[in-house]
Amino acid sequence: MEKTHLPTTEAAVMAIRDIAAELELSISVTDDIGADQTSRRTSAELFTAFDPDGSLPHEAFVELTGSPAVSVRLFPEDDAKITVDGVEFHDVPRDSVPAFLRSVYGGLATTKGRLFPPGQWLIVPLPGDETYRELIVDPNLTPWLARSARR
């Protein structure tokens, strides 16, 4: 699977829509457009749409139905925060979002527990030796996380 270049937030949303349609998942999208609307521009004055460089920032929040519960916040800075059953993956490159979702929904994502350091981790492998791993903070695993466990 080749990594797709997604130059804009809208291109990433369209790629997520395609995956949702393919997997027959419902999707909801909320767009925030303008410097005074996006979450990382908290210092922007009210009613300020453009960044100082003249660009119009676009951020989107996407929720996918089904198991696992997945949401994606796409930022104007070419990265995303993906949440899978309550586990947050920060700073995922926007271009990696489709491969990340395909890995999660394709059964490649696993949970792994360790005695030292103690904890459970959600591991999402992507093509090309790229892997994301995050600590599962909640000690009570969701049914999907429990099914994904590997020892």
PDB file of C-alpha atoms in Angstrom:
ATOM      1  CA  MET A   1       0.000   0.000   0.000  1.00  0.00           C
ATOM      2  CA  GLU A   2       1.525   3.263  -1.113  1.00  0.00           C
ATOM      3  CA  LYS A   3       1.329   6.443   0.970  1.00  0.00           C
ATOM      4  CA  THR A   4      -0.914   9.039  -0.670  1.00  0.00           C
ATOM      5  CA  HIS A   5       0.012  12.714  -0.596  1.00  0.00           C
ATOM      6  CA  LEU A   6      -2.883  14.687   0.897  1.00  0.00           C
ATOM      7  CA  PRO A   7      -2.061  18.362   0.322  1.00  0.00           C
ATOM      8  CA  THR A   8      -5.114  19.761   2.091  1.00  0.00           C
ATOM      9  CA  THR A   9      -7.465  19.017   4.946  1.00  0.00           C
ATOM     10  CA  GLU A  10     -10.270  18.590   2.402  1.00  0.00           C
ATOM     11  CA  ALA A  11      -8.240  15.964   0.491  1.00  0.00           C
ATOM     12  CA  ALA A  12      -7.738  14.037   3.741  1.00  0.00           C
ATOM     13  CA  VAL A  13     -11.466  14.219   4.529  1.00  0.00           C
ATOM     14  CA  MET A  14     -12.251  12.864   1.054  1.00  0.00           C
ATOM     15  CA  ALA A  15      -9.789   9.979   1.579  1.00  0.00           C
ATOM     16  CA  ILE A  16     -11.477   9.156   4.915  1.00  0.00           C
ATOM     17  CA  ARG A  17     -14.906   9.325   3.221  1.00  0.00           C
ATOM     18  CA  ASP A  18     -13.689   6.827   0.593  1.00  0.00           C
ATOM     19  CA  ILE A  19     -12.502   4.413   3.302  1.00  0.00           C
ATOM     20  CA  ALA A  20     -15.790   4.786   5.201  1.00  0.00           C
ATOM     21  CA  ALA A  21     -17.793   4.070   2.040  1.00  0.00           C
ATOM     22  CA  GLU A  22     -15.635   1.040   1.252  1.00  0.00           C
ATOM     23  CA  LEU A  23     -16.094  -0.350   4.776  1.00  0.00           C
ATOM     24  CA  GLU A  24     -19.772   0.702   4.949  1.00  0.00           C
ATOM     25  CA  LEU A  25     -19.212   2.957   7.963  1.00  0.00           C
ATOM     26  CA  SER A  26     -21.191   6.102   8.678  1.00  0.00           C
ATOM     27  CA  ILE A  27     -19.169   9.286   8.940  1.00  0.00           C
ATOM     28  CA  SER A  28     -19.774  12.738  10.357  1.00  0.00           C
ATOM     29  CA  VAL A  29     -17.553  15.717   9.575  1.00  0.00           C
ATOM     30  CA  THR A  30     -17.309  19.084  11.286  1.00  0.00           C
ATOM     31  CA  ASP A  31     -15.237  21.755   9.541  1.00  0.00           C
ATOM     32  CA  ASP A  32     -13.631  24.748  11.241  1.00  0.00           C
ATOM     33  CA  ILE A  33     -12.383  27.292   8.734  1.00  0.00           C
ATOM     34  CA  GLY A  34     -10.610  30.514   9.646  1.00  0.00           C
ATOM     35  CA  ALA A  35      -7.902  31.516  12.078  1.00  0.00           C
ATOM     36  CA  ASP A  36     -10.429  32.402  14.782  1.00  0.00           C
ATOM     37  CA  GLN A  37     -12.113  28.968  14.464  1.00  0.00           C
ATOM     38  CA  THR A  38      -9.238  26.468  14.479  1.00  0.00           C
ATOM     39  CA  SER A  39      -8.043  24.997  17.764  1.00  0.00           C
ATOM     40  CA  ARG A  40      -4.357  25.865  17.374  1.00  0.00           C
ATOM     41  CA  ARG A  41      -4.995  29.537  16.610  1.00  0.00           C
ATOM     42  CA  THR A  42      -6.255  30.539  20.055  1.00  0.00           C
ATOM     43  CA  SER A  43      -4.387  33.842  19.888  1.00  0.00           C
ATOM     44  CA  ALA A  44      -6.218  34.933  16.709  1.00  0.00           C
ATOM     45  CA  GLU A  45      -8.530  37.879  17.146  1.00  0.00           C
ATOM     46  CA  LEU A  46     -12.271  37.336  16.740  1.00  0.00           C
ATOM     47  CA  PHE A  47     -13.494  37.408  13.133  1.00  0.00           C
ATOM     48  CA  THR A  48      -9.942  36.940  11.831  1.00  0.00           C
ATOM     49  CA  ALA A  49     -10.198  34.406   9.025  1.00  0.00           C
ATOM     50  CA  PHE A  50      -6.677  34.488   7.598  1.00  0.00           C
ATOM     51  CA  ASP A  51      -3.328  33.674   9.147  1.00  0.00           C
ATOM     52  CA  PRO A  52      -0.660  36.418   9.066  1.00  0.00           C
ATOM     53  CA  ASP A  53       0.788  34.800   5.906  1.00  0.00           C
ATOM     54  CA  GLY A  54      -2.560  35.185   4.109  1.00  0.00           C
ATOM     55  CA  SER A  55      -3.557  31.503   4.247  1.00  0.00           C
ATOM     56  CA  LEU A  56      -6.994  30.334   5.335  1.00  0.00           C
ATOM     57  CA  PRO A  57      -6.566  27.551   7.929  1.00  0.00           C
ATOM     58  CA  HIS A  58      -8.952  24.582   7.680  1.00  0.00           C
ATOM     59  CA  GLU A  59      -9.386  22.038  10.431  1.00  0.00           C
ATOM     60  CA  ALA A  60     -11.818  19.106  10.408  1.00  0.00           C
ATOM     61  CA  PHE A  61     -13.131  16.671  12.995  1.00  0.00           C
ATOM     62  CA  VAL A  62     -14.244  13.314  11.586  1.00  0.00           C
ATOM     63  CA  GLU A  63     -16.076  10.569  13.470  1.00  0.00           C
ATOM     64  CA  LEU A  64     -16.522   7.047  12.106  1.00  0.00           C
ATOM     65  CA  THR A  65     -19.198   4.678  13.400  1.00  0.00           C
ATOM     66  CA  GLY A  66     -18.612   1.083  14.345  1.00  0.00           C
ATOM     67  CA  SER A  67     -16.132  -0.818  16.394  1.00  0.00           C
ATOM     68  CA  PRO A  68     -13.653   0.495  17.278  1.00  0.00           C
ATOM     69  CA  ALA A  69     -14.831   4.036  17.913  1.00  0.00           C
ATOM     70  CA  VAL A  70     -12.549   6.229  15.796  1.00  0.00           C
ATOM     71  CA  SER A  71     -12.246   9.983  15.457  1.00  0.00           C
ATOM     72  CA  VAL A  72      -9.745  12.025  13.488  1.00  0.00           C
ATOM     73  CA  ARG A  73      -8.931  15.707  14.034  1.00  0.00           C
ATOM     74  CA  LEU A  74      -7.116  17.050  10.970  1.00  0.00           C
ATOM     75  CA  PHE A  75      -5.041  20.158  11.605  1.00  0.00           C
ATOM     76  CA  PRO A  76      -3.957  22.805   9.067  1.00  0.00           C
ATOM     77  CA  GLU A  77      -0.300  22.037   9.889  1.00  0.00           C
ATOM     78  CA  ASP A  78      -0.395  18.709   7.952  1.00  0.00           C
ATOM     79  CA  ASP A  79      -0.891  16.481  10.993  1.00  0.00           C
ATOM     80  CA  ALA A  80      -3.737  14.757  12.792  1.00  0.00           C
ATOM     81  CA  LYS A  81      -4.815  13.387  16.147  1.00  0.00           C
ATOM     82  CA  ILE A  82      -6.454   9.980  15.785  1.00  0.00           C
ATOM     83  CA  THR A  83      -8.400   8.505  18.694  1.00  0.00           C
ATOM     84  CA  VAL A  84      -9.132   4.766  18.658  1.00  0.00           C
ATOM     85  CA  ASP A  85     -11.414   3.534  21.462  1.00  0.00           C
ATOM     86  CA  GLY A  86     -10.168   6.330  23.729  1.00  0.00           C
ATOM     87  CA  VAL A  87      -6.466   5.906  22.891  1.00  0.00           C
ATOM     88  CA  GLU A  88      -5.042   9.132  21.413  1.00  0.00           C
ATOM     89  CA  PHE A  89      -2.341   9.176  18.765  1.00  0.00           C
ATOM     90  CA  HIS A  90      -0.965  12.716  18.435  1.00  0.00           C
ATOM     91  CA  ASP A  91       1.051  14.163  15.540  1.00  0.00           C
ATOM     92  CA  VAL A  92       0.191  11.529  12.936  1.00  0.00           C
ATOM     93  CA  PRO A  93       1.193  12.974   9.534  1.00  0.00           C
ATOM     94  CA  ARG A  94      -1.886  13.804   7.451  1.00  0.00           C
ATOM     95  CA  ASP A  95      -0.528  11.629   4.618  1.00  0.00           C
ATOM     96  CA  SER A  96      -0.481   8.606   6.983  1.00  0.00           C
ATOM     97  CA  VAL A  97      -4.126   8.888   8.076  1.00  0.00           C
ATOM     98  CA  PRO A  98      -5.617   6.594   5.374  1.00  0.00           C
ATOM     99  CA  ALA A  99      -3.017   3.854   5.997  1.00  0.00           C
ATOM    100  CA  PHE A 100      -3.562   4.209   9.763  1.00  0.00           C
ATOM    101  CA  LEU A 101      -7.331   3.734   9.372  1.00  0.00           C
ATOM    102  CA  ARG A 102      -6.865   0.773   7.008  1.00  0.00           C
ATOM    103  CA  SER A 103      -4.549  -0.843   9.555  1.00  0.00           C
ATOM    104  CA  VAL A 104      -7.052  -0.347  12.387  1.00  0.00           C
ATOM    105  CA  TYR A 105     -10.082  -1.540  10.418  1.00  0.00           C
ATOM    106  CA  GLY A 106      -8.087  -4.247   8.627  1.00  0.00           C
ATOM    107  CA  GLY A 107      -7.210  -6.050  11.861  1.00  0.00           C
ATOM    108  CA  LEU A 108      -3.498  -5.183  11.912  1.00  0.00           C
ATOM    109  CA  ALA A 109      -3.673  -3.055  15.078  1.00  0.00           C
ATOM    110  CA  THR A 110      -2.907  -4.973  18.283  1.00  0.00           C
ATOM    111  CA  THR A 111      -2.721  -4.409  22.010  1.00  0.00           C
ATOM    112  CA  LYS A 112       0.218  -5.685  23.948  1.00  0.00           C
ATOM    113  CA  GLY A 113       0.738  -5.804  27.687  1.00  0.00           C
ATOM    114  CA  ARG A 114       4.046  -5.632  29.511  1.00  0.00           C
ATOM    115  CA  LEU A 115       5.036  -6.313  33.089  1.00  0.00           C
ATOM    116  CA  PHE A 116       7.893  -3.813  33.055  1.00  0.00           C
ATOM    117  CA  PRO A 117       7.223  -1.084  32.486  1.00  0.00           C
ATOM    118  CA  PRO A 118       3.668  -2.055  33.340  1.00  0.00           C
ATOM    119  CA  GLY A 119       0.882  -1.191  30.985  1.00  0.00           C
ATOM    120  CA  GLN A 120      -1.054  -2.009  27.871  1.00  0.00           C
ATOM    121  CA  TRP A 121      -0.111  -0.482  24.508  1.00  0.00           C
ATOM    122  CA  LEU A 122      -2.083  -0.087  21.295  1.00  0.00           C
ATOM    123  CA  ILE A 123       0.241  -0.738  18.348  1.00  0.00           C
ATOM    124  CA  VAL A 124      -0.738   0.302  14.816  1.00  0.00           C
ATOM    125  CA  PRO A 125       1.671  -0.831  12.082  1.00  0.00           C
ATOM    126  CA  LEU A 126       1.691   0.953   8.727  1.00  0.00           C
ATOM    127  CA  PRO A 127       3.344  -0.062   5.474  1.00  0.00           C
ATOM    128  CA  GLY A 128       7.010   0.838   5.143  1.00  0.00           C
ATOM    129  CA  ASP A 129       8.084  -0.016   8.687  1.00  0.00           C
ATOM    130  CA  GLU A 130       6.146   2.885  10.207  1.00  0.00           C
ATOM    131  CA  THR A 131       4.544   1.963  13.554  1.00  0.00           C
ATOM    132  CA  TYR A 132       2.550   4.000  16.040  1.00  0.00           C
ATOM    133  CA  ARG A 133       2.226   2.914  19.660  1.00  0.00           C
ATOM    134  CA  GLU A 134       0.412   4.584  22.513  1.00  0.00           C
ATOM    135  CA  LEU A 135      -0.159   3.680  26.127  1.00  0.00           C
ATOM    136  CA  ILE A 136      -3.724   2.661  26.956  1.00  0.00           C
ATOM    137  CA  VAL A 137      -4.455   4.807  29.999  1.00  0.00           C
ATOM    138  CA  ASP A 138      -7.789   3.234  30.993  1.00  0.00           C
ATOM    139  CA  PRO A 139      -7.127  -0.107  32.739  1.00  0.00           C
ATOM    140  CA  ASN A 140     -10.525  -1.413  31.557  1.00  0.00           C
ATOM    141  CA  LEU A 141     -10.056  -2.437  27.932  1.00  0.00           C
ATOM    142  CA  THR A 142     -12.966  -1.953  25.555  1.00  0.00           C
ATOM    143  CA  PRO A 143     -14.203  -5.151  23.870  1.00  0.00           C
ATOM    144  CA  TRP A 144     -12.368  -4.188  20.651  1.00  0.00           C
ATOM    145  CA  LEU A 145      -9.079  -3.515  22.467  1.00  0.00           C
ATOM    146  CA  ALA A 146      -9.418  -6.791  24.398  1.00  0.00           C
ATOM    147  CA  ARG A 147     -10.029  -8.719  21.137  1.00  0.00           C
ATOM    148  CA  SER A 148      -6.910  -7.141  19.624  1.00  0.00           C
ATOM    149  CA  ALA A 149      -4.646  -8.373  22.442  1.00  0.00           C
ATOM    150  CA  ARG A 150      -1.446 -10.204  21.556  1.00  0.00           C
ATOM    151  CA  ARG A 151       0.805 -11.736  24.174  1.00  0.00           C
TER     152      ARG A 151
END
